[in-house]
Amino acid sequence: MEIRVENIRKRFGEKIAIDCFSAVFPVGGTTCIMGPSGCGKTTLLRLMMGLIEPDEGTIIGMPERKSAVFQEDRLCENFSSVANVRLVCDPHVTREEIIGNLSEIGLGESLFAPVHSLSGGMRRRVAIVRAILAESDIVFMDEPYKGLDAALKKQVVSYVQEHTRGKTVLIVTHDEKEAHDLGCGILLMPANGPEEDKAPD
Amino acid sequence: MEIRVENIRKRFGEKIAIDCFSAVFPVGGTTCIMGPSGCGKTTLLRLMMGLIEPDEGTIIGMPERKSAVFQEDRLCENFSSVANVRLVCDPHVTREEIIGNLSEIGLGESLFAPVHSLSGGMRRRVAIVRAILAESDIVFMDEPYKGLDAALKKQVVSYVQEHTRGKTVLIVTHDEKEAHDLGCGILLMPANGPEEDKAPD
Amino acid sequence: MAALALGRSLLLVSPLDVVIRLARLSSTGSFWASVAFSFFRICLGFLAALSAGMVLAFLAARVKTIEIMLWPYMAAVKATPVASFIILCLIWIGSGGLSVFISFLMVLPIIYTNVLQGLHSFDPKMEEMATLFGVTPLRRLYYFHIPQIRPFLLSACGVAIGLSWKAGIAAEVIGIPSGSIGERLYEAKIYFSSADLFAWTAVVVLLSIGFEKMFVALMKRSFDQMEKI
Amino acid sequence: MAALALGRSLLLVSPLDVVIRLARLSSTGSFWASVAFSFFRICLGFLAALSAGMVLAFLAARVKTIEIMLWPYMAAVKATPVASFIILCLIWIGSGGLSVFISFLMVLPIIYTNVLQGLHSFDPKMEEMATLFGVTPLRRLYYFHIPQIRPFLLSACGVAIGLSWKAGIAAEVIGIPSGSIGERLYEAKIYFSSADLFAWTAVVVLLSIGFEKMFVALMKRSFDQMEKI
Amino acid sequence: GIGKTDKEISAVRVAGLKGPTSIGMVKMMEDASIGKSALPYEFSIFGTADEVTPKLLQGELDIAAVPANLASALYNNTDGAIQVIAINTLGVIYITEVGDSVHSLNDLRGKTIYATGKGTTPEFGLRYLLAENGIDPDKDITIEWKSEATEIVALLKENESGIALLPQPYVFAAKAALPELRVAVDLDEEWTRLENGSRMVTGVAIARKDFIEKNPDLIRDFLAEYKASTEYVNANISESASWVEKFGIFQAEVAEKAIPYCNITYIDGSEMRTAMEGYLNVLFEQNPKSIGGKIPDDGFYRAG
Ligand SMILES: Nc1ncnc2c1ncn2[C@@H]1O[C@H](COP(=O)(O)OP(=O)(O)OP(=O)(O)O)[C@@H](O)[C@H]1O
Ligand SMILES: Nc1ncnc2c1ncn2[C@@H]1O[C@H](COP(=O)(O)OP(=O)(O)OP(=O)(O)O)[C@@H](O)[C@H]1O
Ligand SMILES: [Mg+2]
Ligand SMILES: [Mg+2]
């Protein structure tokens, strides 16, 4: 089984964000998406999430239950880490489970402070735990590990791998080393039309 | 000449963000600041920026004119890239100069779109150009290159190096390779008190 | 200048006179009865409008058709001069209930418009997040909408409480229900008793300030409380 | 039910009668003179209050002392019943200017409170950014404060325009300046002429809606324009 | 209440307004409150006629004391649902003065008068009387219309000599605030002096027509008691004044001084009709709308 993106095209006004792009993602596996800044990675994820409609093309085989780490954290600023995670959890997920998950990646000290008072890397981890604990078959991650130092990143990566076993995972990253370390399929997105000629290097 | 941070201590309520930290930064040079997530890097920058007051300790030798790339982008969402840069520029900086700088790092296509419609990496670059074009003697950069792909990063790094010649630059980064590539001094911040024993790995 | 002097001579009372009058008034039982009469009715009108305004705003934010359908009604409620429907009001609800109704009508559009504006200015990025995770409406309310409308609701209440008193007392001065503050103001006016007029005006302003301070503080606390979960 | 029926019978006019009356009225010159008279004064009061409210709110947001000093005045302006100061107004500004003033007083606290709340809910992170870069006050206004108050100002105007008409016409019904819509309403009321009463009420509501639509659209456009630099 | 006959009625429901038109009833009200009245009554005092008229038409009230022109307008606008049963108050409008220059309407030539009540009885009455006395109300004198009696008192206070047209009880309230104020001309007296049979009618009692038709005896008894009450009030001023306050009409202090000048009367039957018709004619000539567009027909008057 696989998720198929076929001849998809999306423009915002004049701007062509994705120009006739196709790809296939294996269900139950992890795929890294790479490409230059502005090539449409985030837009591709939003299309697959069903948040925006493509102008042309189809997406086939998307599971119902989705979760995501967005490029920005998108947390409820005045609520605590625990509350932010609970927001997306099924009722059967206990408070202990949430606290356990947060503690596992080093947030045990700041469980109940409003997330606006957390450091950048801490907020990122809250967003990651939220994506993991939400009931889902596919997890979208848009540069999930940015802002984490090397040691922490290792820890978080293994936390994510452990908790997404069997799920489809799409990870956008700019770090080739990271992509190779994950040992997964890599999808390279080309810079899109008008930007192509001006693509750096 | 140097900037001296002496025995600085800062707490937020119960939370100790920085516990008795000292450092010296050479004026006119670049220094990388590294340390685990939540160790107080951003807080240190904010203290040096004069945005918050330390509970104890002193900071000596800070120049007047400062600029920064914040950890978050902190752009005016509904304004264009050009407008966002102009916000902080002296009147004598011409529109052409702003457009030239933006184009130099690949934003020539999106000069007048509101920044909320830009991709993550594009927004980051706008924030960088803003920090560069503001009149300043010291530039604070909190993970400035996150969200940029390898090729682009190289281009942006050289853009920044060229435009900050002679200025004091403090760069927070989590990427050791990046720090070494810049060939500058590296300041390691220890995980602070209460978090230490729980520091990852 | 002449007008100013005229005004001054008309007052004919010093602030001290007013304070003394106020002290004397407040030692009578009927004073407190009048205060209770008007306070109860005006606050009832305010609270009813607060609830109705919020419910309508939430409905309108969810279903665009409702917003469009409500628009002419709200516009009419806002702009229709009281003189135009006072007769109908008196027929339907009598002078006793008039202040409840008029204070309700004054507050409703303020709450509705502000809360709706608050809901409309919700960050689309958070909206996307909620959609993706399939956040339930109840949780949306709790996590997004209530924090979102907070500043709008606070400013709406800040202004609506004062205006509900203004409008409610005006209704009492028109309907003159026995035992209301409006009746006292009416009497003070027809007997040219400036001390009474100002004393009762002070009472109205103080009641309004007191209620506003209390209510807004309570609201802030419950907002804060809600975020502490 | 009985009350409803009675209400209907008292009205004694069908909507058609009102429309016919309206058509007849609007073909007379004095109709347009009255409309112009009231429109001009009420809008003047509204615009004056809009400017004053914004200026005061900006000052109050900058200097806490000003906010504290203004608070009791605003509370009094909001809550003081018109009956309490109508005489002073009539003496000082006459019945012609009354509607300007009363509409001003109604609008001022709404604009002030909303704009102030908007300025207060400014993101501290952006504030830090502005401080660090030493952004000039004028640019702060343009880049931060105006976009920030946008939703608050829009909802304030949405509600204040309607209420300025309500209050302004009420003032005219009290002061009865010759040639005003208020005078027409007053006459319609004392002569029990329901068709006139409803026709003029419709005129007021339509004028208010028209002005609100136009003004809010204009405001949105200028906001959008300002962001396109 | 509609449809009940004499025997079924538990109480006659009577309404008055806060003002001089209710004063004549206070003796009845007092009697009713201690259970000594001839009929069972239920009195209520309202702040505004706007509240009384609908209740009356709706059948929640049987009898009400209201302004004279309102009675006519109500009759015309409801196809004769009410009838006037008695006049209870005559003119209570006075020309007052600070100073001593006005003693008759003729003295008003060339002067400026402050007045309230534009578009209502005071304006129509004043203009009529001036015209009848050969004074052109638009040319020979200046009338400054004000909407609030209070404003006039403030203006009088400012001027060494000022002339104002004021109704009761404002005249007395104003005198309390301004002791040198003097009643210069009583418009009612001037009106009566014209000797054309009409009177300056201020207040009347009206009743629902169906109530009158179904309860002719009750009405007769009511009117008899009303007449007695009016006479009692005029004869026992201070006692009545205390009742005026007791029943929330206005303050006793003011009432005691005001009652003699409030022109409280009782007139019914054909005398009522003549007085009323003449008065309504005056209003009609000045503004037909003020009495509901036309002179009411015979059905308006309860035959005595
Ligand atoms: N809502 C929008 N309105 C207008 N243009 C948009 C919108 N969203 C994205 N774009 C444009 O589409 C292009 C692709 O954006 P996208 O965010 O998908 O890039 P990306 O690959 O995620 O880049 P990055 O690595 O920098 O995050 C960009 O040029 C961007 O300006
Ligand atoms: N305004 C604040 N209120 C409360 N606590 C705060 C506040 N700002 C920072 N902290 C706390 O201080 C500590 C240090 O935060 P800081 O943002 O300086 O970390 P950092 O080194 O920048 O981490 P990162 O690499 O994740 O950005 C964190 O535990 C954070 O929760
Ligand atoms: Mg992206
Ligand atoms: Mg940081």
Coordinates of C-alpha atoms in Angstrom, one line a residue, chain B:
Chain B
M1 CA 38.4 46.2 23.9
E2 CA 35.9 43.6 25.0
I3 CA 32.4 43.1 26.3
R4 CA 32.4 41.5 29.8
V5 CA 29.6 39.6 31.3
E6 CA 30.3 39.1 35.0
N7 CA 28.7 36.7 37.5
I8 CA 25.4 37.2 35.9
R9 CA 22.3 35.5 37.4
K10 CA 18.7 35.6 36.2
R11 CA 15.7 33.8 37.5
F12 CA 12.1 33.9 36.2
G13 CA 10.0 33.2 39.3
E14 CA 11.2 29.9 40.6
K15 CA 13.0 29.1 37.5
I16 CA 16.7 29.8 37.4
A17 CA 17.5 30.6 33.7
I18 CA 21.2 31.6 34.2
D19 CA 23.1 30.8 37.3
C20 CA 26.2 32.8 37.9
F21 CA 27.7 33.0 34.5
S22 CA 30.6 35.0 33.2
A23 CA 32.1 35.5 29.8
V24 CA 34.2 37.8 27.7
F25 CA 33.4 38.7 24.1
P26 CA 36.0 40.3 21.8
V27 CA 34.7 43.5 20.2
G28 CA 34.7 43.5 16.4
G29 CA 34.8 39.7 16.3
T30 CA 32.4 36.8 16.0
T31 CA 31.7 34.4 18.8
C32 CA 29.6 31.3 18.7
I33 CA 27.5 30.4 21.8
M34 CA 26.6 26.8 22.2
G35 CA 24.9 24.8 24.9
P36 CA 22.1 22.4 25.5
S37 CA 18.5 23.5 24.9
G38 CA 17.2 25.5 27.9
C39 CA 20.6 26.4 29.2
G40 CA 19.9 30.1 29.0
K41 CA 21.4 31.2 25.6
T42 CA 18.5 33.2 24.6
T43 CA 18.2 34.7 28.1
L44 CA 21.9 35.6 27.9
L45 CA 21.3 37.5 24.7
R46 CA 18.3 39.2 26.0
L47 CA 20.3 40.4 29.0
M48 CA 23.0 41.7 26.8
M49 CA 20.5 43.4 24.6
G50 CA 19.3 45.2 27.6
L51 CA 15.7 43.9 27.2
I52 CA 15.7 42.4 30.7
E53 CA 17.7 43.2 33.8
P54 CA 20.0 40.7 35.5
D55 CA 19.2 39.8 39.1
E56 CA 22.9 39.9 39.9
G57 CA 26.0 40.7 38.0
T58 CA 27.0 43.3 35.5
I59 CA 27.5 43.6 31.8
I60 CA 30.3 46.0 30.7
G61 CA 31.2 47.5 27.4
M62 CA 28.0 47.0 25.4
P63 CA 27.8 49.2 22.4
E64 CA 24.7 51.4 21.9
R65 CA 23.5 50.4 18.5
K66 CA 22.3 46.8 18.4
S67 CA 20.5 44.6 16.0
A68 CA 19.4 41.0 16.1
V69 CA 18.0 38.0 14.4
F70 CA 15.7 36.6 17.1
Q71 CA 15.1 32.9 17.7
E72 CA 11.6 33.4 16.3
D73 CA 11.4 35.7 13.2
R74 CA 9.5 38.5 14.8
L75 CA 8.4 40.0 11.5
C76 CA 5.4 42.3 10.9
E77 CA 3.2 39.6 9.3
N78 CA 1.1 41.7 7.0
F79 CA 3.8 43.9 5.7
S80 CA 6.1 43.0 2.8
S81 CA 9.8 41.9 3.1
V82 CA 10.9 45.3 1.9
A83 CA 8.7 47.1 4.5
N84 CA 9.9 44.8 7.2
V85 CA 13.5 45.8 6.5
R86 CA 12.7 49.4 6.1
L87 CA 11.1 49.5 9.5
V88 CA 14.6 49.4 11.2
C89 CA 16.6 51.2 8.6
D90 CA 17.9 54.8 8.9
P91 CA 16.2 57.1 6.4
H92 CA 19.3 57.3 4.2
V93 CA 19.1 53.6 3.3
T94 CA 17.5 53.6 -0.1
R95 CA 14.8 51.3 -1.3
E96 CA 17.3 50.0 -4.0
E97 CA 19.7 49.0 -1.3
I98 CA 17.1 47.0 0.6
I99 CA 15.9 45.3 -2.6
G100 CA 19.5 44.6 -3.5
N101 CA 20.2 43.0 -0.2
L102 CA 17.1 40.9 -0.3
S103 CA 17.8 39.7 -3.8
E104 CA 21.3 38.8 -2.9
I105 CA 20.1 35.9 -0.8
G106 CA 17.4 34.8 -3.1
L107 CA 14.4 36.8 -2.1
G108 CA 14.2 38.8 -5.3
E109 CA 10.9 37.1 -6.3
S110 CA 9.0 37.9 -3.2
L111 CA 9.9 41.5 -2.3
F112 CA 6.4 42.8 -2.0
A113 CA 4.3 39.8 -0.8
P114 CA 3.2 40.0 2.9
V115 CA 5.7 38.0 4.9
H116 CA 3.0 35.7 6.3
S117 CA 2.8 34.2 2.8
L118 CA 6.5 33.4 2.6
S119 CA 8.0 30.0 3.4
G120 CA 9.9 29.4 6.7
G121 CA 13.3 29.8 5.1
M122 CA 12.3 32.9 3.3
R123 CA 11.1 34.5 6.4
R124 CA 14.3 33.7 8.1
R125 CA 16.3 35.4 5.4
V126 CA 14.1 38.5 5.7
A127 CA 14.9 38.6 9.4
I128 CA 18.7 38.3 8.6
V129 CA 18.6 41.1 6.1
R130 CA 16.8 43.2 8.6
A131 CA 19.5 42.6 11.2
I132 CA 22.2 43.4 8.7
L133 CA 20.8 46.6 7.3
A134 CA 19.9 48.2 10.7
E135 CA 22.6 50.6 11.8
S136 CA 24.5 48.7 14.5
D137 CA 27.8 47.8 16.2
I138 CA 26.8 44.5 17.6
V139 CA 24.6 41.8 15.9
F140 CA 22.9 39.1 18.0
M141 CA 21.9 36.0 16.1
D142 CA 19.9 33.3 17.7
E143 CA 20.1 30.2 15.5
P144 CA 20.1 32.4 12.4
Y145 CA 20.6 29.7 9.8
K146 CA 17.9 27.2 10.9
G147 CA 15.5 26.2 8.2
L148 CA 18.0 26.9 5.4
D149 CA 19.2 24.1 3.1
A150 CA 22.9 23.5 2.8
A151 CA 23.5 25.4 -0.4
L152 CA 21.5 28.4 0.7
K153 CA 23.1 28.4 4.1
K154 CA 26.6 28.7 2.5
Q155 CA 25.3 31.7 0.5
V156 CA 23.7 33.4 3.5
V157 CA 26.7 32.8 5.8
S158 CA 29.0 34.5 3.3
Y159 CA 26.4 37.3 2.9
V160 CA 26.4 37.8 6.7
Q161 CA 30.2 37.6 7.0
E162 CA 30.6 40.2 4.3
H163 CA 28.2 42.6 5.8
T164 CA 29.3 42.3 9.5
R165 CA 32.9 42.9 8.9
G166 CA 34.3 44.9 11.9
K167 CA 31.1 44.4 13.9
T168 CA 30.8 42.3 17.0
V169 CA 28.7 39.3 16.2
L170 CA 27.3 36.7 18.7
I171 CA 25.8 33.7 17.1
V172 CA 23.8 31.0 19.0
T173 CA 24.0 27.7 17.2
H174 CA 23.5 24.0 17.8
D175 CA 25.6 22.9 14.9
E176 CA 29.2 22.2 15.8
K177 CA 30.2 22.0 12.1
E178 CA 28.7 25.4 11.5
A179 CA 30.6 26.8 14.5
H180 CA 33.9 25.4 13.3
D181 CA 33.3 26.5 9.7
L182 CA 32.9 30.1 10.9
G183 CA 36.3 29.7 12.4
C184 CA 35.4 31.9 15.4
G185 CA 35.6 31.6 19.1
I186 CA 33.2 29.2 20.7
L187 CA 31.6 29.8 24.1
L188 CA 30.1 26.7 25.7
M189 CA 27.3 27.4 28.1
P190 CA 26.7 24.7 30.7
A191 CA 23.2 23.4 31.4
N192 CA 22.1 25.5 34.4
G193 CA 21.6 24.3 37.9
P194 CA 18.4 22.3 38.3
E195 CA 18.4 21.0 34.8
E196 CA 22.0 19.8 34.9
D197 CA 21.3 16.4 36.5
K198 CA 18.6 15.8 33.9
A199 CA 20.6 17.0 31.0
P200 CA 20.3 14.6 28.1
D201 CA 22.9 11.9 27.6

